[in-house]
Coordinates of C-alpha atoms in Angstrom, one line a residue:
M1 CA 158.3 36.7 41.9
T2 CA 162.0 37.0 42.1
Q3 CA 164.4 37.5 44.4
V4 CA 166.9 40.3 43.7
A5 CA 170.0 41.7 45.9
I6 CA 169.5 45.2 46.5
P7 CA 173.3 46.5 47.1
A8 CA 173.4 49.5 49.4
T9 CA 176.0 51.6 47.3
A10 CA 175.8 54.9 48.9
S11 CA 174.5 54.6 52.5
R12 CA 176.9 51.2 52.9
F13 CA 173.8 49.8 55.1
P14 CA 174.4 47.0 56.7
V15 CA 171.8 44.9 54.3
T16 CA 171.1 40.8 55.2
R17 CA 168.9 39.5 53.0
D18 CA 167.6 39.8 49.4
A19 CA 164.6 41.8 48.2
Y20 CA 161.8 40.3 46.7
L21 CA 159.9 41.9 43.6
Y22 CA 156.5 41.2 41.9
L23 CA 156.1 41.4 38.0
P24 CA 153.0 41.1 36.8
P25 CA 151.9 39.9 33.5
A26 CA 152.2 43.0 31.5
Y27 CA 155.5 43.5 32.4
R28 CA 156.0 40.5 30.0
T29 CA 154.5 41.6 26.9
S30 CA 156.2 43.6 24.2
P31 CA 155.7 46.3 23.7
R32 CA 156.0 46.3 27.4
P33 CA 154.5 49.4 29.1
L34 CA 156.3 51.9 31.7
L35 CA 154.4 50.4 34.9
P36 CA 154.6 52.3 37.8
V37 CA 156.6 50.7 41.3
L38 CA 155.4 50.1 44.7
V39 CA 157.8 50.1 47.1
L40 CA 156.4 47.7 50.2
L41 CA 158.2 47.6 53.8
H42 CA 157.8 45.0 56.6
G43 CA 157.2 45.0 60.2
Q44 CA 159.9 44.9 63.0
P45 CA 161.4 42.1 63.9
G46 CA 160.2 41.0 60.5
G47 CA 161.9 40.8 56.6
P48 CA 161.5 40.7 52.8
R49 CA 159.5 37.7 52.5
D50 CA 157.0 38.4 55.3
W51 CA 154.7 39.9 52.2
I52 CA 154.9 37.0 50.8
N53 CA 154.0 34.2 53.5
G54 CA 151.5 36.4 55.5
G55 CA 150.5 39.1 53.0
Q56 CA 150.1 36.6 49.8
I57 CA 151.1 39.8 47.7
A58 CA 151.7 37.4 44.7
T59 CA 147.7 36.2 44.7
L60 CA 146.5 39.8 45.8
M61 CA 148.5 41.5 42.6
D62 CA 147.6 38.9 40.4
R63 CA 143.8 39.2 41.2
F64 CA 144.0 42.8 40.6
A65 CA 146.3 42.2 37.0
A66 CA 143.2 40.1 36.2
A67 CA 140.8 42.4 36.6
H68 CA 143.2 45.5 35.3
K69 CA 144.1 43.4 32.2
G70 CA 147.2 42.2 33.2
L71 CA 148.3 45.8 34.6
A72 CA 149.2 46.4 38.0
P73 CA 152.5 48.2 39.3
V74 CA 155.8 46.4 39.9
V75 CA 155.9 45.6 43.6
V76 CA 159.7 45.8 45.1
M77 CA 160.0 44.6 48.8
P78 CA 163.6 45.6 50.3
D79 CA 165.3 44.6 53.1
A80 CA 164.4 48.2 55.7
T81 CA 166.3 46.8 58.8
G82 CA 168.6 44.8 57.5
S83 CA 168.1 42.3 59.7
A84 CA 165.2 40.7 62.1
F85 CA 165.3 41.9 64.7
A86 CA 167.2 45.6 63.5
N87 CA 165.5 48.5 64.6
P88 CA 167.1 51.4 62.5
L89 CA 163.8 53.5 63.2
C90 CA 164.0 54.6 59.0
V91 CA 166.5 57.2 59.8
D92 CA 170.4 57.9 58.9
S93 CA 172.0 56.9 62.5
R94 CA 174.7 55.4 63.9
L95 CA 172.6 52.0 63.5
G96 CA 172.9 52.5 60.3
H97 CA 171.9 55.0 57.0
S98 CA 168.0 53.9 56.3
E99 CA 166.5 56.3 55.0
T100 CA 169.3 57.0 51.9
Y101 CA 168.5 52.8 51.2
L102 CA 165.4 53.3 50.7
T103 CA 165.0 56.6 49.5
G104 CA 168.2 56.8 47.3
D105 CA 170.1 52.5 46.6
V106 CA 167.0 50.8 45.6
P107 CA 164.5 53.4 43.1
S108 CA 168.0 53.4 41.5
W109 CA 168.9 49.9 41.8
I110 CA 165.1 49.6 40.1
K111 CA 165.6 52.3 37.4
K112 CA 169.2 51.1 36.4
T113 CA 167.7 47.2 36.5
L114 CA 163.9 47.3 35.9
Q115 CA 162.0 48.6 32.9
I116 CA 159.7 50.6 34.3
D117 CA 158.2 53.9 35.0
P118 CA 161.2 56.5 35.9
D119 CA 158.7 59.1 37.1
N120 CA 158.7 59.1 40.8
S121 CA 155.3 60.5 40.5
K122 CA 153.9 57.9 39.3
W123 CA 155.5 55.6 42.6
A124 CA 154.5 55.4 46.1
V125 CA 155.5 53.3 49.3
A126 CA 153.6 51.2 51.8
G127 CA 153.9 49.4 54.6
Y128 CA 152.9 47.5 57.6
S129 CA 153.4 48.6 61.6
Y130 CA 157.2 49.6 61.4
G131 CA 156.9 49.6 57.8
G132 CA 153.8 51.8 57.9
T133 CA 155.7 54.4 59.9
C134 CA 158.6 54.0 57.9
A135 CA 156.9 54.2 54.8
L136 CA 155.2 57.8 56.7
Q137 CA 158.3 58.8 57.3
L138 CA 159.9 58.4 53.6
A139 CA 156.9 60.0 52.7
L140 CA 157.2 63.1 54.2
R141 CA 161.1 63.3 54.4
K142 CA 161.8 62.6 50.6
P143 CA 157.9 63.1 48.9
A144 CA 160.2 63.7 45.6
V145 CA 161.2 60.2 45.7
F146 CA 157.4 58.9 46.9
P147 CA 154.4 61.2 46.9
T148 CA 151.8 58.5 47.3
F149 CA 151.8 56.6 50.5
V150 CA 149.9 53.7 52.6
D151 CA 150.5 53.4 56.0
I152 CA 149.1 50.7 57.9
S153 CA 149.0 50.4 61.4
G154 CA 151.9 52.9 62.0
Q155 CA 152.9 54.2 64.9
D156 CA 152.3 57.8 65.6
E157 CA 156.3 58.3 65.8
P158 CA 159.4 56.3 65.5
T159 CA 160.5 54.8 68.8
L160 CA 162.5 52.6 70.9
G161 CA 159.8 52.6 73.4
S162 CA 159.9 55.9 74.4
R163 CA 161.1 59.4 72.8
A164 CA 163.3 60.4 76.4
R165 CA 165.4 57.2 75.6
T166 CA 164.7 57.5 71.2
V167 CA 166.0 61.1 71.7
D168 CA 169.2 60.1 73.6
E169 CA 170.4 57.2 72.0
I170 CA 169.7 57.5 68.7
F171 CA 169.4 61.4 68.1
G172 CA 172.7 62.4 71.0
G173 CA 169.8 64.3 72.9
D174 CA 169.2 66.5 70.3
E175 CA 165.1 66.7 70.4
Q176 CA 165.6 69.0 67.4
A177 CA 167.3 66.3 65.7
F178 CA 164.2 63.8 66.4
R179 CA 161.4 66.1 65.1
R180 CA 163.6 66.8 61.3
F181 CA 161.9 63.0 61.1
N182 CA 159.3 62.8 63.5
P183 CA 155.9 62.8 61.4
V184 CA 154.1 65.1 63.3
D185 CA 156.3 67.1 63.7
L186 CA 156.7 67.4 59.8
L187 CA 153.4 67.4 59.0
T188 CA 153.5 70.7 61.1
T189 CA 156.6 72.5 59.4
H190 CA 156.8 71.5 56.3
S191 CA 153.8 71.7 53.2
Y192 CA 153.2 69.1 50.9
P193 CA 151.7 70.0 47.7
G194 CA 151.7 66.8 45.8
S195 CA 151.5 64.2 48.3
A196 CA 148.4 62.3 48.9
G197 CA 148.0 58.9 51.2
V198 CA 145.8 56.4 53.3
F199 CA 146.0 55.0 57.1
S200 CA 144.7 52.5 57.9
V201 CA 144.4 50.1 60.6
G202 CA 142.0 47.6 62.2
R203 CA 139.2 48.6 63.8
S204 CA 139.9 45.7 66.3
D205 CA 144.1 47.2 67.1
S206 CA 143.2 49.3 70.3
V207 CA 147.2 49.7 70.4
F208 CA 147.8 51.3 67.5
L209 CA 144.5 52.8 66.0
P210 CA 144.5 55.4 68.2
Q211 CA 148.0 56.4 67.1
Q212 CA 147.0 56.4 63.8
K213 CA 144.0 58.4 64.4
R214 CA 146.7 61.3 65.6
V215 CA 148.9 61.0 62.6
F216 CA 145.5 61.2 60.3
E217 CA 144.7 64.6 61.7
A218 CA 148.0 66.3 61.8
A219 CA 147.8 65.0 57.8
Q220 CA 144.6 66.5 57.8
R221 CA 145.7 69.7 59.4
N222 CA 148.6 70.2 57.1
G223 CA 145.9 69.6 54.4
I224 CA 147.9 66.7 52.2
K225 CA 145.0 64.6 50.1
V226 CA 144.6 61.9 52.8
T227 CA 141.7 59.5 53.3
W228 CA 141.2 56.7 56.7
R229 CA 140.4 52.9 56.7
E230 CA 139.5 50.6 59.7
T231 CA 139.6 47.3 58.2
P232 CA 138.4 43.9 60.3
G233 CA 140.9 42.7 62.5
A234 CA 143.7 44.0 65.2
H235 CA 147.6 44.1 64.6
N236 CA 147.8 41.2 62.6
W237 CA 147.5 39.9 58.3
Q238 CA 143.5 40.1 58.6
A239 CA 144.3 44.0 59.2
W240 CA 147.5 44.4 56.7
S241 CA 146.4 42.5 53.9
A242 CA 143.1 44.2 54.3
G243 CA 144.8 47.4 54.3
L244 CA 146.5 47.2 51.4
S245 CA 143.8 45.4 49.2
D246 CA 141.3 48.1 49.9
S247 CA 143.9 50.8 48.7
L248 CA 144.8 49.1 45.5
A249 CA 142.3 50.8 43.5
W250 CA 143.0 53.8 44.8
L251 CA 146.8 53.3 44.5
A252 CA 146.5 52.7 41.3
G253 CA 144.6 56.2 40.0
R254 CA 147.4 58.1 42.0
M255 CA 149.6 55.6 39.7
G256 CA 148.3 56.3 36.5
L257 CA 147.3 52.8 36.2
V258 CA 143.0 54.0 36.0
K259 CA 141.8 56.5 35.3
Q260 CA 140.8 58.5 38.5

């Protein structure tokens, strides 16, 4: 695990916390294989360390690498919100250019700084709760950057608490502007022939399970190759860690680490 600063060069997003990296054993070999990249997003409230403390990401990825001759994705955990309680909705708005930071600054820094596979078709984005919603938004808004996604316990739309408040405060009352960022709307107006994803949720999560199901069904209707998973747990780390763990083999196939 390594702690790094990923500057908001293009976006000027108000990043206040360092990002974290997981580098698998294969990254330290010579010759070094070009490994794919997994960007992991935290929830809200929350921060980049949550995947380390709550998600035990190092243990999870070490276990995967041990079963695959040291091979695993390079995992990058950026500051997705700017501060613990900020809610930029994963869009470019007066709250900050979150989307540009996560799809521009972060990938650019990764390619300039790390020796990884620069082919974005081998990259994926994943997250839980707010981070799950954000992962889906980025995958639908920028499929060339993140053609693969794992949405764990996400919402059915980005929100400040209600559709009316969100549209009014973030989009200046422009409903059409909101629809250009809303996953369910994007899934009815755009096609994603190269994309694929997983929707995962705790089977005891009475609030987020029906929301996840709604978005999953919209993705199915769109024609995206999607998988549905229910894991033990509610809206907690039991479900979030299981959601990622259960998706790793599928991710490795999409990323070219293992044969599908």
